[in-house]
PDB file of C-alpha atoms in Angstrom:
ATOM      1  CA  ALA A   9     -11.297 -11.043  -7.280  1.00  0.00           C
ATOM      2  CA  GLN A  10     -10.190  -7.479  -6.659  1.00  0.00           C
ATOM      3  CA  ARG A  11      -8.265  -5.834  -9.480  1.00  0.00           C
ATOM      4  CA  VAL A  12      -7.128  -2.267 -10.035  1.00  0.00           C
ATOM      5  CA  THR A  13      -5.779  -0.963 -13.324  1.00  0.00           C
ATOM      6  CA  GLN A  14      -3.779   2.209 -13.783  1.00  0.00           C
ATOM      7  CA  PRO A  15      -2.982   2.360 -17.479  1.00  0.00           C
ATOM      8  CA  GLU A  16      -0.288   5.043 -17.585  1.00  0.00           C
ATOM      9  CA  LYS A  17       3.005   4.547 -15.817  1.00  0.00           C
ATOM     10  CA  LEU A  18       4.456   8.018 -16.285  1.00  0.00           C
ATOM     11  CA  LEU A  19       2.677  11.308 -16.631  1.00  0.00           C
ATOM     12  CA  SER A  20       4.532  14.544 -17.243  1.00  0.00           C
ATOM     13  CA  VAL A  21       2.650  17.815 -16.995  1.00  0.00           C
ATOM     14  CA  PHE A  22       3.603  21.465 -16.864  1.00  0.00           C
ATOM     15  CA  LYS A  23       3.009  23.446 -13.710  1.00  0.00           C
ATOM     16  CA  GLY A  24      -0.463  24.936 -13.830  1.00  0.00           C
ATOM     17  CA  ALA A  25      -1.802  22.343 -16.268  1.00  0.00           C
ATOM     18  CA  PRO A  26      -4.580  19.926 -15.320  1.00  0.00           C
ATOM     19  CA  VAL A  27      -3.731  16.444 -14.096  1.00  0.00           C
ATOM     20  CA  GLU A  28      -5.879  13.362 -14.482  1.00  0.00           C
ATOM     21  CA  LEU A  29      -4.809   9.919 -13.352  1.00  0.00           C
ATOM     22  CA  LYS A  30      -6.990   7.083 -14.523  1.00  0.00           C
ATOM     23  CA  CYS A  31      -8.025   4.188 -12.342  1.00  0.00           C
ATOM     24  CA  ASN A  32     -10.380   1.372 -13.285  1.00  0.00           C
ATOM     25  CA  TYR A  33     -11.338  -1.469 -11.030  1.00  0.00           C
ATOM     26  CA  SER A  34     -12.907  -4.866 -11.093  1.00  0.00           C
ATOM     27  CA  TYR A  35     -14.875  -6.088  -8.111  1.00  0.00           C
ATOM     28  CA  SER A  36     -18.151  -7.931  -7.924  1.00  0.00           C
ATOM     29  CA  GLY A  37     -19.426  -6.284  -4.754  1.00  0.00           C
ATOM     30  CA  SER A  38     -19.466  -2.783  -3.349  1.00  0.00           C
ATOM     31  CA  PRO A  39     -15.894  -1.499  -3.191  1.00  0.00           C
ATOM     32  CA  GLU A  40     -14.177   1.182  -1.238  1.00  0.00           C
ATOM     33  CA  LEU A  41     -11.709   3.150  -3.362  1.00  0.00           C
ATOM     34  CA  PHE A  42      -8.617   5.078  -2.300  1.00  0.00           C
ATOM     35  CA  TRP A  43      -5.767   7.067  -3.735  1.00  0.00           C
ATOM     36  CA  TYR A  44      -2.421   6.726  -1.977  1.00  0.00           C
ATOM     37  CA  VAL A  45       0.591   8.933  -2.698  1.00  0.00           C
ATOM     38  CA  GLN A  46       4.295   8.427  -2.143  1.00  0.00           C
ATOM     39  CA  TYR A  47       6.509  11.502  -2.305  1.00  0.00           C
ATOM     40  CA  SER A  48      10.232  11.122  -2.857  1.00  0.00           C
ATOM     41  CA  ARG A  49      11.929   9.470   0.146  1.00  0.00           C
ATOM     42  CA  GLN A  50       8.664   9.321   2.084  1.00  0.00           C
ATOM     43  CA  ARG A  51       6.336   6.511   3.010  1.00  0.00           C
ATOM     44  CA  LEU A  52       3.093   5.643   1.319  1.00  0.00           C
ATOM     45  CA  GLN A  53       0.244   7.772   2.661  1.00  0.00           C
ATOM     46  CA  LEU A  54      -3.460   8.113   2.063  1.00  0.00           C
ATOM     47  CA  LEU A  55      -4.405  11.006  -0.196  1.00  0.00           C
ATOM     48  CA  LEU A  56      -8.164  10.544  -0.340  1.00  0.00           C
ATOM     49  CA  ARG A  57     -10.961   7.991  -0.187  1.00  0.00           C
ATOM     50  CA  HIS A  58     -14.205   7.993  -2.078  1.00  0.00           C
ATOM     51  CA  ILE A  59     -16.508   7.858   0.940  1.00  0.00           C
ATOM     52  CA  SER A  60     -15.080  11.113   2.272  1.00  0.00           C
ATOM     53  CA  ARG A  61     -16.037  13.027  -0.859  1.00  0.00           C
ATOM     54  CA  GLU A  62     -13.522  15.718  -0.040  1.00  0.00           C
ATOM     55  CA  SER A  63     -10.783  17.556  -1.885  1.00  0.00           C
ATOM     56  CA  ILE A  64      -7.269  17.043  -0.554  1.00  0.00           C
ATOM     57  CA  LYS A  65      -4.405  19.261  -1.769  1.00  0.00           C
ATOM     58  CA  GLY A  66      -6.676  20.294  -4.636  1.00  0.00           C
ATOM     59  CA  PHE A  67      -7.236  16.689  -5.764  1.00  0.00           C
ATOM     60  CA  THR A  68     -10.665  15.145  -6.207  1.00  0.00           C
ATOM     61  CA  ALA A  69     -11.826  11.719  -7.310  1.00  0.00           C
ATOM     62  CA  ASP A  70     -15.325  10.545  -8.116  1.00  0.00           C
ATOM     63  CA  LEU A  71     -16.409   6.947  -7.984  1.00  0.00           C
ATOM     64  CA  ASN A  72     -18.261   6.011 -11.163  1.00  0.00           C
ATOM     65  CA  LYS A  73     -19.811   2.618 -10.589  1.00  0.00           C
ATOM     66  CA  GLY A  74     -21.169   2.408 -14.126  1.00  0.00           C
ATOM     67  CA  GLU A  75     -17.711   2.789 -15.630  1.00  0.00           C
ATOM     68  CA  THR A  76     -15.988   1.144 -12.628  1.00  0.00           C
ATOM     69  CA  SER A  77     -13.614   4.070 -12.444  1.00  0.00           C
ATOM     70  CA  PHE A  78     -12.112   6.304  -9.786  1.00  0.00           C
ATOM     71  CA  HIS A  79     -10.039   8.843 -11.677  1.00  0.00           C
ATOM     72  CA  LEU A  80      -7.957  11.386  -9.765  1.00  0.00           C
ATOM     73  CA  LYS A  81      -8.030  14.981 -10.945  1.00  0.00           C
ATOM     74  CA  LYS A  82      -6.469  18.320 -10.135  1.00  0.00           C
ATOM     75  CA  PRO A  83      -7.153  21.425 -12.212  1.00  0.00           C
ATOM     76  CA  PHE A  84      -3.751  23.098 -11.731  1.00  0.00           C
ATOM     77  CA  ALA A  85      -0.662  20.980 -11.059  1.00  0.00           C
ATOM     78  CA  GLN A  86       1.985  22.224  -8.644  1.00  0.00           C
ATOM     79  CA  GLU A  87       5.625  21.161  -8.469  1.00  0.00           C
ATOM     80  CA  GLU A  88       5.011  19.561  -5.066  1.00  0.00           C
ATOM     81  CA  ASP A  89       2.538  17.185  -6.710  1.00  0.00           C
ATOM     82  CA  SER A  90       5.431  15.264  -8.276  1.00  0.00           C
ATOM     83  CA  ALA A  91       5.112  11.818  -6.715  1.00  0.00           C
ATOM     84  CA  MET A  92       4.001   8.244  -7.225  1.00  0.00           C
ATOM     85  CA  TYR A  93       0.236   7.771  -7.042  1.00  0.00           C
ATOM     86  CA  TYR A  94      -1.479   4.454  -6.370  1.00  0.00           C
ATOM     87  CA  CYS A  95      -5.144   3.663  -6.728  1.00  0.00           C
ATOM     88  CA  ALA A  96      -6.358   1.012  -4.286  1.00  0.00           C
ATOM     89  CA  LEU A  97      -9.520  -0.913  -3.527  1.00  0.00           C
ATOM     90  CA  SER A  98     -10.868  -2.802  -0.568  1.00  0.00           C
ATOM     91  CA  GLY A  99     -13.907  -4.995  -0.798  1.00  0.00           C
ATOM     92  CA  HIS A 100     -16.897  -5.051   1.461  1.00  0.00           C
ATOM     93  CA  GLY A 101     -16.191  -7.315   4.390  1.00  0.00           C
ATOM     94  CA  ASN A 102     -12.463  -7.522   3.854  1.00  0.00           C
ATOM     95  CA  ASN A 103      -9.798  -5.047   4.763  1.00  0.00           C
ATOM     96  CA  ARG A 104      -6.919  -5.861   2.498  1.00  0.00           C
ATOM     97  CA  LEU A 105      -6.028  -3.296  -0.122  1.00  0.00           C
ATOM     98  CA  ALA A 106      -5.521  -4.234  -3.752  1.00  0.00           C
ATOM     99  CA  PHE A 107      -3.272  -1.677  -5.441  1.00  0.00           C
ATOM    100  CA  GLY A 108      -2.730  -0.691  -9.033  1.00  0.00           C
ATOM    101  CA  LYS A 109       0.771  -0.479 -10.449  1.00  0.00           C
ATOM    102  CA  GLY A 110       0.981   3.222  -9.812  1.00  0.00           C
ATOM    103  CA  ASN A 111       1.464   6.421 -11.811  1.00  0.00           C
ATOM    104  CA  GLN A 112       4.656   8.454 -11.635  1.00  0.00           C
ATOM    105  CA  VAL A 113       3.698  12.122 -11.957  1.00  0.00           C
ATOM    106  CA  VAL A 114       6.351  14.666 -12.872  1.00  0.00           C
ATOM    107  CA  VAL A 115       5.379  18.318 -12.784  1.00  0.00           C
ATOM    108  CA  ILE A 116       7.634  20.402 -14.988  1.00  0.00           C
ATOM    109  CA  PRO A 117       8.291  23.943 -13.682  1.00  0.00           C
TER     110      PRO A 117
ATOM    111  CA  ASP B  19       7.886   9.803  15.545  1.00  0.00           C
ATOM    112  CA  THR B  20       4.727   7.930  16.481  1.00  0.00           C
ATOM    113  CA  GLY B  21       4.152   6.362  13.083  1.00  0.00           C
ATOM    114  CA  VAL B  22       4.633   2.764  11.996  1.00  0.00           C
ATOM    115  CA  SER B  23       8.249   1.677  12.240  1.00  0.00           C
ATOM    116  CA  GLN B  24      10.037  -1.224  10.582  1.00  0.00           C
ATOM    117  CA  ASP B  25      13.367  -2.818  11.260  1.00  0.00           C
ATOM    118  CA  PRO B  26      15.724  -3.326   9.554  1.00  0.00           C
ATOM    119  CA  ARG B  27      15.318  -0.823   6.741  1.00  0.00           C
ATOM    120  CA  HIS B  28      17.585  -2.819   4.457  1.00  0.00           C
ATOM    121  CA  LYS B  29      18.655  -6.445   4.434  1.00  0.00           C
ATOM    122  CA  ILE B  30      21.042  -8.238   2.109  1.00  0.00           C
ATOM    123  CA  THR B  31      21.204 -11.987   2.440  1.00  0.00           C
ATOM    124  CA  LYS B  32      22.379 -15.013   0.548  1.00  0.00           C
ATOM    125  CA  ARG B  33      19.988 -17.442  -1.043  1.00  0.00           C
ATOM    126  CA  GLY B  34      18.937 -20.133   1.402  1.00  0.00           C
ATOM    127  CA  GLN B  35      19.316 -18.006   4.517  1.00  0.00           C
ATOM    128  CA  ASN B  36      16.465 -17.128   6.853  1.00  0.00           C
ATOM    129  CA  VAL B  37      15.513 -13.515   7.507  1.00  0.00           C
ATOM    130  CA  THR B  38      13.155 -11.884   9.992  1.00  0.00           C
ATOM    131  CA  PHE B  39      11.609  -8.441   9.806  1.00  0.00           C
ATOM    132  CA  ARG B  40       9.905  -6.523  12.566  1.00  0.00           C
ATOM    133  CA  CYS B  41       7.033  -4.061  12.439  1.00  0.00           C
ATOM    134  CA  ASP B  42       5.913  -1.804  15.283  1.00  0.00           C
ATOM    135  CA  PRO B  43       2.454  -0.378  14.592  1.00  0.00           C
ATOM    136  CA  ILE B  44       0.929   2.829  15.866  1.00  0.00           C
ATOM    137  CA  SER B  45       0.282   2.054  19.506  1.00  0.00           C
ATOM    138  CA  GLU B  46      -3.518   2.051  19.652  1.00  0.00           C
ATOM    139  CA  HIS B  47      -3.977   0.257  16.313  1.00  0.00           C
ATOM    140  CA  ASN B  48      -5.432  -3.225  16.534  1.00  0.00           C
ATOM    141  CA  ARG B  49      -4.970  -4.228  12.892  1.00  0.00           C
ATOM    142  CA  LEU B  50      -1.635  -4.899  11.269  1.00  0.00           C
ATOM    143  CA  TYR B  51      -0.955  -5.719   7.628  1.00  0.00           C
ATOM    144  CA  TRP B  52       2.011  -6.985   5.624  1.00  0.00           C
ATOM    145  CA  TYR B  53       2.432  -6.194   1.938  1.00  0.00           C
ATOM    146  CA  ARG B  54       5.168  -6.897  -0.565  1.00  0.00           C
ATOM    147  CA  GLN B  55       6.172  -4.545  -3.356  1.00  0.00           C
ATOM    148  CA  THR B  56       8.407  -5.457  -6.275  1.00  0.00           C
ATOM    149  CA  LEU B  57       9.891  -3.058  -8.797  1.00  0.00           C
ATOM    150  CA  GLY B  58       7.298  -1.416 -10.990  1.00  0.00           C
ATOM    151  CA  GLN B  59       4.363  -2.879  -9.099  1.00  0.00           C
ATOM    152  CA  GLY B  60       2.006  -1.664  -6.446  1.00  0.00           C
ATOM    153  CA  PRO B  61       2.028  -3.260  -2.999  1.00  0.00           C
ATOM    154  CA  GLU B  62       0.533  -6.763  -2.837  1.00  0.00           C
ATOM    155  CA  PHE B  63      -1.267  -8.003   0.240  1.00  0.00           C
ATOM    156  CA  LEU B  64       0.389 -10.829   2.177  1.00  0.00           C
ATOM    157  CA  THR B  65      -1.420 -11.184   5.490  1.00  0.00           C
ATOM    158  CA  TYR B  66      -3.169  -9.307   8.267  1.00  0.00           C
ATOM    159  CA  PHE B  67      -3.798  -9.516  11.996  1.00  0.00           C
ATOM    160  CA  GLN B  68      -6.504  -8.238  14.225  1.00  0.00           C
ATOM    161  CA  ASN B  69      -4.924  -8.085  17.647  1.00  0.00           C
ATOM    162  CA  GLU B  70      -2.932 -11.325  17.866  1.00  0.00           C
ATOM    163  CA  ALA B  71      -5.128 -13.334  15.489  1.00  0.00           C
ATOM    164  CA  GLN B  72      -3.947 -13.831  11.924  1.00  0.00           C
ATOM    165  CA  LEU B  73      -7.205 -13.487  10.019  1.00  0.00           C
ATOM    166  CA  GLU B  74      -6.201 -13.724   6.388  1.00  0.00           C
ATOM    167  CA  LYS B  75      -3.262 -14.947   4.339  1.00  0.00           C
ATOM    168  CA  SER B  76      -2.704 -14.409   0.642  1.00  0.00           C
ATOM    169  CA  ARG B  77      -1.868 -17.224  -1.740  1.00  0.00           C
ATOM    170  CA  LEU B  78       1.366 -15.273  -2.254  1.00  0.00           C
ATOM    171  CA  LEU B  79       2.389 -16.310   1.242  1.00  0.00           C
ATOM    172  CA  SER B  80       4.132 -19.614   0.610  1.00  0.00           C
ATOM    173  CA  ASP B  81       4.929 -22.013   3.421  1.00  0.00           C
ATOM    174  CA  ARG B  82       8.390 -20.449   3.650  1.00  0.00           C
ATOM    175  CA  PHE B  83       6.766 -17.296   4.999  1.00  0.00           C
ATOM    176  CA  SER B  84       5.422 -17.005   8.518  1.00  0.00           C
ATOM    177  CA  ALA B  85       4.098 -14.007  10.376  1.00  0.00           C
ATOM    178  CA  GLU B  86       3.320 -13.578  14.036  1.00  0.00           C
ATOM    179  CA  ARG B  87       1.903 -10.948  16.318  1.00  0.00           C
ATOM    180  CA  PRO B  88       2.185 -12.672  19.671  1.00  0.00           C
ATOM    181  CA  LYS B  89       0.937  -9.968  22.012  1.00  0.00           C
ATOM    182  CA  GLY B  90      -1.152  -8.012  19.600  1.00  0.00           C
ATOM    183  CA  SER B  91       1.454  -5.276  19.362  1.00  0.00           C
ATOM    184  CA  PHE B  92       4.560  -5.690  17.184  1.00  0.00           C
ATOM    185  CA  SER B  93       4.704  -8.261  14.408  1.00  0.00           C
ATOM    186  CA  THR B  94       7.451 -10.291  12.780  1.00  0.00           C
ATOM    187  CA  LEU B  95       7.630 -11.662   9.268  1.00  0.00           C
ATOM    188  CA  GLU B  96      10.066 -14.511   8.731  1.00  0.00           C
ATOM    189  CA  ILE B  97      11.174 -15.876   5.392  1.00  0.00           C
ATOM    190  CA  GLN B  98      12.907 -19.235   5.490  1.00  0.00           C
ATOM    191  CA  ARG B  99      15.278 -20.526   2.805  1.00  0.00           C
ATOM    192  CA  THR B 100      15.184 -17.245   0.909  1.00  0.00           C
ATOM    193  CA  GLU B 101      15.096 -17.256  -2.869  1.00  0.00           C
ATOM    194  CA  GLN B 102      16.123 -14.538  -5.305  1.00  0.00           C
ATOM    195  CA  GLY B 103      12.455 -14.015  -6.118  1.00  0.00           C
ATOM    196  CA  ASP B 104      11.880 -12.896  -2.529  1.00  0.00           C
ATOM    197  CA  SER B 105      13.817  -9.699  -3.233  1.00  0.00           C
ATOM    198  CA  ALA B 106      11.321  -6.910  -2.688  1.00  0.00           C
ATOM    199  CA  MET B 107      10.209  -4.121  -0.385  1.00  0.00           C
ATOM    200  CA  TYR B 108       8.212  -5.493   2.541  1.00  0.00           C
ATOM    201  CA  LEU B 109       5.713  -2.977   3.853  1.00  0.00           C
ATOM    202  CA  CYS B 110       3.837  -3.011   7.114  1.00  0.00           C
ATOM    203  CA  ALA B 111       0.691  -1.015   7.775  1.00  0.00           C
ATOM    204  CA  SER B 112      -1.499  -0.595  10.804  1.00  0.00           C
ATOM    205  CA  SER B 113      -5.014   0.665  11.355  1.00  0.00           C
ATOM    206  CA  LEU B 114      -7.787   1.071  13.864  1.00  0.00           C
ATOM    207  CA  ALA B 115     -10.803  -1.050  13.079  1.00  0.00           C
ATOM    208  CA  ASN B 116     -13.643   1.386  12.566  1.00  0.00           C
ATOM    209  CA  ARG B 117     -16.011   2.529   9.853  1.00  0.00           C
ATOM    210  CA  GLU B 118     -13.437   4.755   8.171  1.00  0.00           C
ATOM    211  CA  GLU B 119     -10.429   2.522   8.639  1.00  0.00           C
ATOM    212  CA  THR B 120      -7.242   4.046   7.258  1.00  0.00           C
ATOM    213  CA  GLN B 121      -4.082   2.021   6.850  1.00  0.00           C
ATOM    214  CA  TYR B 122      -0.891   3.851   7.838  1.00  0.00           C
ATOM    215  CA  PHE B 123       2.252   2.511   6.237  1.00  0.00           C
ATOM    216  CA  GLY B 124       5.732   2.089   7.563  1.00  0.00           C
ATOM    217  CA  PRO B 125       8.885   2.953   5.606  1.00  0.00           C
ATOM    218  CA  GLY B 126       9.407  -0.652   4.523  1.00  0.00           C
ATOM    219  CA  THR B 127      12.231  -3.163   4.676  1.00  0.00           C
ATOM    220  CA  ARG B 128      14.096  -3.622   1.422  1.00  0.00           C
ATOM    221  CA  LEU B 129      15.309  -7.194   0.992  1.00  0.00           C
ATOM    222  CA  LEU B 130      17.938  -8.238  -1.515  1.00  0.00           C
ATOM    223  CA  VAL B 131      18.626 -11.935  -1.904  1.00  0.00           C
ATOM    224  CA  LEU B 132      21.904 -12.694  -3.663  1.00  0.00           C
TER     225      LEU B 132
END
């Protein structure tokens, strides 16, 4: 079974402070991990994926297979980072995404 | 706008009625997915198509739910004899089957069953 856990529902940070969103997963095979973001009144969109190993909008995420985690980090939060963030997983050989419950991030000016 | 589109954006219906939603994917995308999202939860997978073939269905998809993609382009999701528990946001996503497949989501159809 594919399972994604995002323990914190709401995260409030001050502008310029670091942000870390936790994501843990459960999957018996070799997963592909993603972070999706939904800004206010916009559709869900891909932020980054672990195989790309790139930084998007200052965000990075490292897949830690030992800890089965894929935490999202940004050193300095900006007001435009306020959004809903979802961690998602797809398993090898299947394409469906399993999402966590999401984190609401509020960046305080 | 060449993104995924969904119609209608909102639907209010009475319990026991049938409803049908439409999804138009990005034109060259051969995969199409349906998800359901309830309040406070992430999207949950319902079913997906590659071209016109429905390749996987979730256990969440009861026999009151049926999805089609007859010509491998747009898709419809029908819910028969709606129940209050069907109230949710229904999301469609499309993708191109390749090594770095990315699912692009539509704006969703919000269903309220009274």
